Short mmCIF file of C-alpha atoms in Angstrom, two decimals:
data_model
loop_
_atom_site.label_atom_id
_atom_site.label_comp_id
_atom_site.label_asym_id
_atom_site.label_seq_id
_atom_site.Cartn_x
_atom_site.Cartn_y
_atom_site.Cartn_z
CA UNK A 1127 4.23 20.25 22.30
CA UNK A 1128 2.90 16.41 20.73
CA UNK A 1129 4.33 13.56 22.16
CA UNK A 1130 4.36 9.47 20.84
CA UNK A 1131 1.46 8.90 23.82
CA UNK A 1132 -1.26 11.40 21.23
CA UNK A 1133 0.09 9.07 18.30
CA UNK A 1134 -0.29 5.79 19.38
CA UNK A 1135 -1.16 4.37 15.47
CA UNK A 1136 2.93 5.96 14.40
CA UNK A 1137 5.20 2.92 15.18
CA UNK A 1138 8.49 1.93 14.66
CA UNK A 1139 11.37 4.18 14.95
CA UNK A 1140 10.80 7.82 14.42
CA UNK A 1141 14.14 8.64 12.87
CA UNK A 1142 12.77 7.15 9.35
CA UNK A 1143 10.09 9.87 9.36
CA UNK A 1144 13.10 12.32 10.69
CA UNK A 1145 15.11 11.37 7.88
CA UNK A 1146 12.56 12.35 5.24
CA UNK A 1147 12.09 15.55 6.71
CA UNK A 1148 15.63 15.97 6.69
CA UNK A 1149 15.81 15.43 3.07
CA UNK A 1150 12.75 17.88 1.82
CA UNK A 1151 14.55 20.70 4.01
CA UNK A 1152 17.92 19.96 1.79
CA UNK A 1153 15.84 19.89 -1.35
CA UNK A 1154 17.63 16.60 -2.27
CA UNK A 1155 15.94 14.10 -5.09
CA UNK A 1156 16.94 10.12 -5.75
CA UNK A 1157 20.18 10.17 -7.23
CA UNK A 1158 21.67 13.29 -5.62
CA UNK A 1159 21.32 12.85 -1.63
CA UNK A 1160 23.77 14.12 0.70
CA UNK A 1161 23.45 11.27 3.13
CA UNK A 1162 23.78 7.75 2.77
CA UNK A 1163 20.56 5.80 2.99
CA UNK A 1164 18.17 4.19 1.49
CA UNK A 1165 14.97 5.05 1.89
CA UNK A 1166 12.03 2.91 0.77
CA UNK A 1167 7.96 3.24 0.82
CA UNK A 1168 5.96 0.09 1.52
CA UNK A 1169 2.09 0.11 0.17
CA UNK A 1170 0.02 -2.82 1.36
CA UNK A 1171 -3.63 -3.89 -0.69
CA UNK A 1172 -6.87 -4.28 1.26
CA UNK A 1173 -9.91 -3.16 -1.60
CA UNK A 1174 -11.24 -0.74 -0.65
CA UNK A 1175 -9.64 0.42 2.92
CA UNK A 1176 -6.58 1.69 0.24
CA UNK A 1177 -8.73 4.13 0.95
CA UNK A 1178 -6.94 5.19 4.48
CA UNK A 1179 -4.00 4.54 2.36
CA UNK A 1180 -4.76 6.66 -0.98
CA UNK A 1181 -5.08 9.82 2.73
CA UNK A 1182 -2.00 9.05 3.43
CA UNK A 1183 -0.35 8.95 -0.18
CA UNK A 1184 -2.19 12.68 -0.64
CA UNK A 1185 -1.08 14.09 2.54
CA UNK A 1186 2.91 12.44 2.09
CA UNK A 1187 2.57 14.23 -1.46
CA UNK A 1188 1.36 17.50 0.11
CA UNK A 1189 4.01 17.49 2.59
CA UNK A 1190 6.59 17.52 -0.53
CA UNK A 1191 7.88 14.41 0.68
CA UNK A 1192 7.68 11.72 -2.59
CA UNK A 1193 11.10 13.00 -3.09
CA UNK A 1194 12.52 11.61 -0.02
CA UNK A 1195 11.83 8.46 -1.38
CA UNK A 1196 14.23 6.29 -2.70
CA UNK A 1197 11.68 3.18 -3.90
CA UNK A 1198 8.13 2.38 -3.65
CA UNK A 1199 6.90 -1.04 -2.98
CA UNK A 1200 2.64 -1.82 -3.33
CA UNK A 1201 1.17 -4.99 -3.64
CA UNK A 1202 -2.87 -5.10 -5.01
CA UNK A 1203 -4.64 -1.53 -4.44
CA UNK A 1204 -1.17 -0.59 -2.50
CA UNK A 1205 0.26 -0.86 -6.43
CA UNK A 1206 -2.26 1.57 -7.95
CA UNK A 1207 -1.71 3.66 -5.27
CA UNK A 1208 1.78 3.77 -5.06
CA UNK A 1209 1.88 4.59 -8.90
CA UNK A 1210 -0.31 7.30 -8.90
CA UNK A 1211 1.91 8.31 -5.81
CA UNK A 1212 5.37 8.62 -8.04
CA UNK A 1213 3.29 10.34 -10.64
CA UNK A 1214 1.96 13.68 -8.85
CA UNK A 1215 -1.14 12.05 -8.86
CA UNK A 1216 -1.59 11.16 -5.07
CA UNK A 1217 -4.70 13.69 -4.61
CA UNK A 1218 -6.64 12.19 -7.45
CA UNK A 1219 -5.77 8.62 -6.57
CA UNK A 1220 -7.24 9.60 -2.85
CA UNK A 1221 -10.45 11.81 -4.69
CA UNK A 1222 -11.31 8.68 -6.56
CA UNK A 1223 -11.95 6.12 -3.82
CA UNK A 1224 -15.35 7.78 -3.14
CA UNK A 1225 -15.78 9.63 -6.31
CA UNK A 1226 -15.61 6.96 -8.74
CA UNK A 1227 -15.06 3.36 -6.83
CA UNK A 1228 -18.68 3.50 -4.80
CA UNK A 1229 -20.32 1.44 -7.28
CA UNK A 1230 -21.54 -1.38 -7.90
CA UNK A 1231 -19.78 -0.77 -11.90
CA UNK A 1232 -16.55 -1.48 -9.81
CA UNK A 1233 -17.71 -3.47 -7.28
CA UNK A 1234 -20.81 -5.80 -6.85
CA UNK A 1235 -21.11 -8.86 -4.85
CA UNK A 1236 -24.20 -10.30 -7.48
CA UNK A 1237 -21.51 -11.33 -9.77
CA UNK A 1238 -20.16 -13.84 -7.53
CA UNK A 1239 -20.64 -16.89 -9.27
CA UNK A 1240 -21.21 -15.58 -12.52
CA UNK A 1241 -18.26 -15.38 -15.10
CA UNK A 1242 -17.57 -11.70 -14.45
CA UNK A 1243 -15.40 -10.55 -11.42
CA UNK A 1244 -16.94 -9.25 -8.35
CA UNK A 1245 -14.78 -5.83 -8.62
CA UNK A 1246 -14.09 -5.55 -11.90
CA UNK A 1247 -10.14 -4.00 -12.71
CA UNK A 1248 -11.53 -2.99 -15.92
CA UNK A 1249 -13.50 0.10 -14.75
CA UNK A 1250 -9.78 0.90 -12.11
CA UNK A 1251 -7.59 0.73 -15.16
CA UNK A 1252 -9.71 1.81 -18.12
CA UNK A 1253 -12.57 4.05 -17.23
CA UNK A 1254 -11.00 5.89 -13.97
CA UNK A 1255 -7.66 5.90 -14.61
CA UNK A 1256 -7.38 7.39 -17.97
CA UNK A 1257 -10.86 9.21 -18.44
CA UNK A 1258 -12.13 9.96 -14.82
CA UNK A 1259 -8.88 10.60 -12.38
CA UNK A 1260 -6.22 10.14 -15.63
CA UNK A 1261 -2.30 8.72 -14.44
CA UNK A 1262 0.38 9.74 -16.22
CA UNK A 1263 0.72 5.94 -17.27
CA UNK A 1264 4.20 7.67 -19.20
CA UNK A 1265 5.81 8.66 -16.19
CA UNK A 1266 5.86 5.28 -14.62
CA UNK A 1267 9.61 3.89 -15.25
CA UNK A 1268 11.09 7.29 -15.56
CA UNK A 1269 10.03 8.47 -12.00
CA UNK A 1270 13.32 9.51 -9.87
CA UNK A 1271 11.56 6.96 -7.03
CA UNK A 1272 11.48 3.37 -8.83
CA UNK A 1273 8.09 1.63 -8.45
CA UNK A 1274 8.42 -1.91 -6.92
CA UNK A 1275 5.66 -3.91 -8.00
CA UNK A 1276 5.19 -7.11 -6.18
CA UNK A 1277 2.67 -10.22 -7.13
CA UNK A 1278 2.47 -13.41 -6.28
CA UNK A 1279 3.32 -17.04 -8.37
CA UNK A 1280 -0.05 -18.69 -9.02
CA UNK A 1281 2.30 -21.53 -9.23
CA UNK A 1282 3.75 -21.98 -6.30
CA UNK A 1283 1.83 -19.30 -4.40
CA UNK A 1284 4.96 -17.25 -3.65
CA UNK A 1285 6.06 -13.05 -3.68
CA UNK A 1286 7.98 -11.27 -6.15
CA UNK A 1287 8.99 -8.42 -7.65
CA UNK A 1288 7.59 -7.92 -11.44
CA UNK A 1289 10.49 -7.20 -14.03
CA UNK A 1290 11.28 -5.83 -17.26
CA UNK A 1291 7.75 -3.16 -17.76
CA UNK A 1292 8.93 -0.76 -20.39
CA UNK A 1293 5.73 0.42 -21.91
CA UNK A 1294 2.07 1.83 -20.59
CA UNK A 1295 0.96 -1.55 -21.68
CA UNK A 1296 3.25 -3.85 -19.55
CA UNK A 1297 2.36 -1.74 -16.33
CA UNK A 1298 -1.06 -1.87 -17.18
CA UNK A 1299 -0.60 -5.33 -16.83
CA UNK A 1300 2.33 -5.21 -14.40
CA UNK A 1301 -0.91 -3.71 -12.18
CA UNK A 1302 -3.44 -6.32 -13.17
CA UNK A 1303 -1.45 -8.76 -11.88
CA UNK A 1304 -0.76 -7.46 -8.69
CA UNK A 1305 -4.56 -7.00 -8.00
CA UNK A 1306 -6.23 -9.98 -9.79
CA UNK A 1307 -7.84 -13.19 -7.62
CA UNK A 1308 -10.07 -15.64 -9.04
CA UNK A 1309 -13.84 -14.92 -8.38
CA UNK A 1310 -12.77 -11.70 -6.64
CA UNK A 1311 -10.77 -10.08 -9.50
CA UNK A 1312 -10.27 -11.52 -12.46
CA UNK A 1313 -8.42 -14.80 -13.19
CA UNK A 1314 -4.66 -14.96 -12.69
CA UNK A 1315 -2.48 -12.95 -15.33
CA UNK A 1316 -0.12 -14.07 -17.62
CA UNK A 1317 2.94 -11.61 -17.81
CA UNK A 1318 6.74 -12.21 -18.13
CA UNK A 1319 5.86 -16.50 -18.87
CA UNK A 1320 3.86 -17.18 -15.43
CA UNK A 1321 0.76 -16.43 -14.08
CA UNK A 1322 0.23 -14.13 -11.20
CA UNK A 1323 -1.89 -13.33 -8.57
CA UNK A 1324 -2.53 -10.18 -5.99
CA UNK A 1325 0.49 -9.58 -4.41
CA UNK A 1326 -1.16 -9.55 -0.70
CA UNK A 1327 -1.80 -13.12 -1.14
CA UNK A 1328 2.41 -14.09 -1.02
CA UNK A 1329 3.45 -10.71 0.93
CA UNK A 1330 0.66 -8.51 2.34
CA UNK A 1331 3.45 -5.60 3.50
CA UNK A 1332 6.52 -5.98 1.33
CA UNK A 1333 9.11 -4.44 4.79
CA UNK A 1334 11.64 -7.14 4.81
CA UNK A 1335 12.05 -7.38 0.92
CA UNK A 1336 13.17 -3.39 0.87
CA UNK A 1337 15.89 -4.27 3.51
CA UNK A 1338 16.45 -7.39 1.82
CA UNK A 1339 16.82 -5.11 -1.06
CA UNK A 1340 19.36 -2.27 0.50
CA UNK A 1341 16.87 0.06 2.28
CA UNK A 1342 18.12 1.40 5.38
CA UNK A 1343 14.62 3.17 6.58
CA UNK A 1344 11.04 1.76 5.82
CA UNK A 1345 8.17 3.07 5.82
CA UNK A 1346 4.69 1.26 5.61
CA UNK A 1347 1.49 2.69 5.65
CA UNK A 1348 -1.01 0.48 7.21
CA UNK A 1349 -5.05 0.54 5.71
CA UNK A 1350 -5.91 -0.98 9.13
CA UNK A 1351 -4.89 0.36 12.38
CA UNK A 1352 -4.73 -1.52 15.43
CA UNK A 1353 -9.08 -1.79 16.22
CA UNK A 1354 -8.87 -3.72 13.13
CA UNK A 1355 -6.16 -5.99 13.73
CA UNK A 1356 -7.25 -9.84 15.38
CA UNK A 1357 -5.93 -9.73 18.57
CA UNK A 1358 -3.84 -12.99 18.59
CA UNK A 1359 -1.56 -12.65 15.34
CA UNK A 1360 -0.48 -16.00 15.90
CA UNK A 1361 -3.94 -17.83 15.33
CA UNK A 1362 -3.19 -18.55 11.29
CA UNK A 1363 -5.48 -18.79 9.15
CA UNK A 1364 -9.29 -19.72 10.15
CA UNK A 1365 -10.65 -22.91 9.11
CA UNK A 1366 -13.28 -21.22 6.63
CA UNK A 1367 -10.34 -19.32 5.35
CA UNK A 1368 -7.90 -22.46 4.53
CA UNK A 1369 -10.96 -24.55 2.70
CA UNK A 1370 -11.61 -21.21 0.78
CA UNK A 1371 -7.96 -21.61 -0.23
CA UNK A 1372 -8.08 -24.83 -1.26
CA UNK A 1373 -10.73 -23.98 -3.82
CA UNK A 1374 -9.56 -21.15 -4.71
CA UNK A 1375 -5.55 -20.43 -4.17
CA UNK A 1376 -5.24 -17.10 -2.27
CA UNK A 1377 -9.01 -16.37 -1.97
CA UNK A 1378 -9.05 -16.98 1.70
CA UNK A 1379 -5.05 -15.67 2.03
CA UNK A 1380 -6.78 -12.62 1.35
CA UNK A 1381 -9.81 -12.01 3.39
CA UNK A 1382 -7.88 -12.94 6.67
CA UNK A 1383 -5.60 -9.60 6.26
CA UNK A 1384 -6.42 -8.54 9.79
CA UNK A 1385 -4.16 -11.73 11.12
CA UNK A 1386 -1.73 -11.62 8.83
CA UNK A 1387 -1.26 -7.65 9.32
CA UNK A 1388 -0.80 -7.89 13.15
CA UNK A 1389 2.17 -10.97 12.27
CA UNK A 1390 4.04 -8.25 10.14
CA UNK A 1391 3.48 -5.45 12.44
CA UNK A 1392 6.16 -7.16 14.77
CA UNK A 1393 8.62 -6.87 12.10
CA UNK A 1394 8.34 -2.83 12.94
CA UNK A 1395 7.65 -2.76 15.95
CA UNK A 1396 10.40 -5.97 17.42
CA UNK A 1397 14.05 -4.26 16.98
CA UNK A 1398 14.81 -7.68 17.43
CA UNK A 1399 12.68 -10.01 14.99
CA UNK A 1400 14.91 -12.09 13.17
CA UNK A 1401 13.96 -10.40 9.67
CA UNK A 1402 14.81 -6.91 10.50
CA UNK A 1403 18.84 -6.44 10.88
CA UNK A 1404 19.87 -2.95 11.50
CA UNK A 1405 16.92 -1.75 9.42
CA UNK A 1406 15.18 1.27 10.57
CA UNK A 1407 11.31 0.80 10.48
CA UNK A 1408 7.67 2.98 10.90
CA UNK A 1409 4.68 2.61 10.29
CA UNK A 1410 1.66 5.34 10.11
CA UNK A 1411 -1.80 2.93 10.96
CA UNK A 1412 -4.97 4.79 10.30
CA UNK A 1413 -5.62 6.29 13.98
CA UNK A 1414 -9.19 5.68 13.83
CA UNK A 1415 -11.70 3.10 12.35
CA UNK A 1416 -14.75 3.80 10.15
CA UNK A 1417 -15.99 0.63 10.30
CA UNK A 1418 -15.57 -0.74 6.32
CA UNK A 1419 -14.04 -3.23 4.81
CA UNK A 1420 -12.61 -4.36 1.79
CA UNK A 1421 -15.65 -4.46 -0.17
CA UNK A 1422 -17.56 -0.97 1.48
CA UNK A 1423 -19.03 0.75 -1.82
CA UNK A 1424 -20.63 3.33 0.47
CA UNK A 1425 -19.37 6.65 -0.17
CA UNK A 1426 -19.58 8.76 3.24
CA UNK A 1427 -17.27 6.04 4.91
CA UNK A 1428 -15.06 5.86 1.91
CA UNK A 1429 -14.48 9.26 2.35
CA UNK A 1430 -13.89 9.12 5.96
CA UNK A 1431 -11.73 6.82 5.50
CA UNK A 1432 -9.35 8.90 3.44
CA UNK A 1433 -9.99 11.85 5.71
CA UNK A 1434 -9.04 9.86 8.64
CA UNK A 1435 -5.75 8.45 6.18
CA UNK A 1436 -4.68 12.18 5.75
CA UNK A 1437 -5.17 13.49 9.19
CA UNK A 1438 -2.61 10.61 10.49
CA UNK A 1439 0.19 11.20 8.48
CA UNK A 1440 -0.45 14.74 9.09
CA UNK A 1441 -0.64 14.25 12.60
CA UNK A 1442 2.78 11.59 12.75
CA UNK A 1443 4.63 14.12 10.84
CA UNK A 1444 3.72 16.89 12.90
CA UNK A 1445 4.68 14.81 16.21
CA UNK A 1446 8.23 13.86 14.56
CA UNK A 1447 8.64 17.69 13.75
CA UNK A 1448 7.46 18.67 17.42
CA UNK A 1449 10.03 16.26 19.21
CA UNK A 1450 12.95 17.33 16.94
CA UNK A 1451 11.85 21.18 17.71
CA UNK A 1452 12.09 20.25 21.33
CA UNK A 1453 15.21 18.46 21.40
CA UNK A 1454 16.69 21.26 19.54
CA UNK A 1455 15.31 24.49 20.17
CA UNK A 1456 17.32 26.42 18.04
#
């Protein structure tokens, strides 16, 4: 039998995955549940590190667990992955990382300091998601589970969930708003009377937001394993990151993801955390690091990250399923 010791990358309360497995066995969907739970999936950003998460979402989809979620929160690259997950395009999203995004058309550091952003969101939205790996844009807003896109108000750097998306154009703009960072991914995006930047600036992982919104169970998929986290979660931003934030608000904050993810993970692992309440939280991280950064365009490393993410979710699910079989062999 698989054991908790064999999956150290599965953090928190295993009951979250157990509820998902129960719902899959029952074949229930949002709005037609036999339980009183509200289960949220939280997907953070991380640039090309999102390849880990894309592999995880592909595994969740393949396991038949998409209908088991009631809502999905996504920020930055995680918002795009969340959209693909809910529209049935998780496998295509995972494939797009090594096949379509590992190119200097998408990421090119030589554009730094020019009028063009280092990361070309236009390439992702129009070239990849329209033509190479078409996403069912028309399904957004109609999926059984709701999609919550997190973005950061450029004025005060406070995080919010974007509202009012009715057309494909609205959804494109909202996703762009959740991933935009001056110099890196483009200027702030105007939407709904405000200007927005990357959701990871204000809220890397929307776990507490999901709990405040009524979720009883939250599963978080992480683009950083324990090897990629800063050893001191209380260290705060480095001097260079704070200086960068003063020049380009939010850029230094995003660049210090290894510190912020470590702090966020405490909400999952500490049952007495003041922001937790009675909710159940679990997180699945990559089982190992492949040694890639958020701007990596090496297709071999990125493809390996997808595989690691996929394998991590498979191992986590099987560990919980084995534990359930052991407790109830009948």
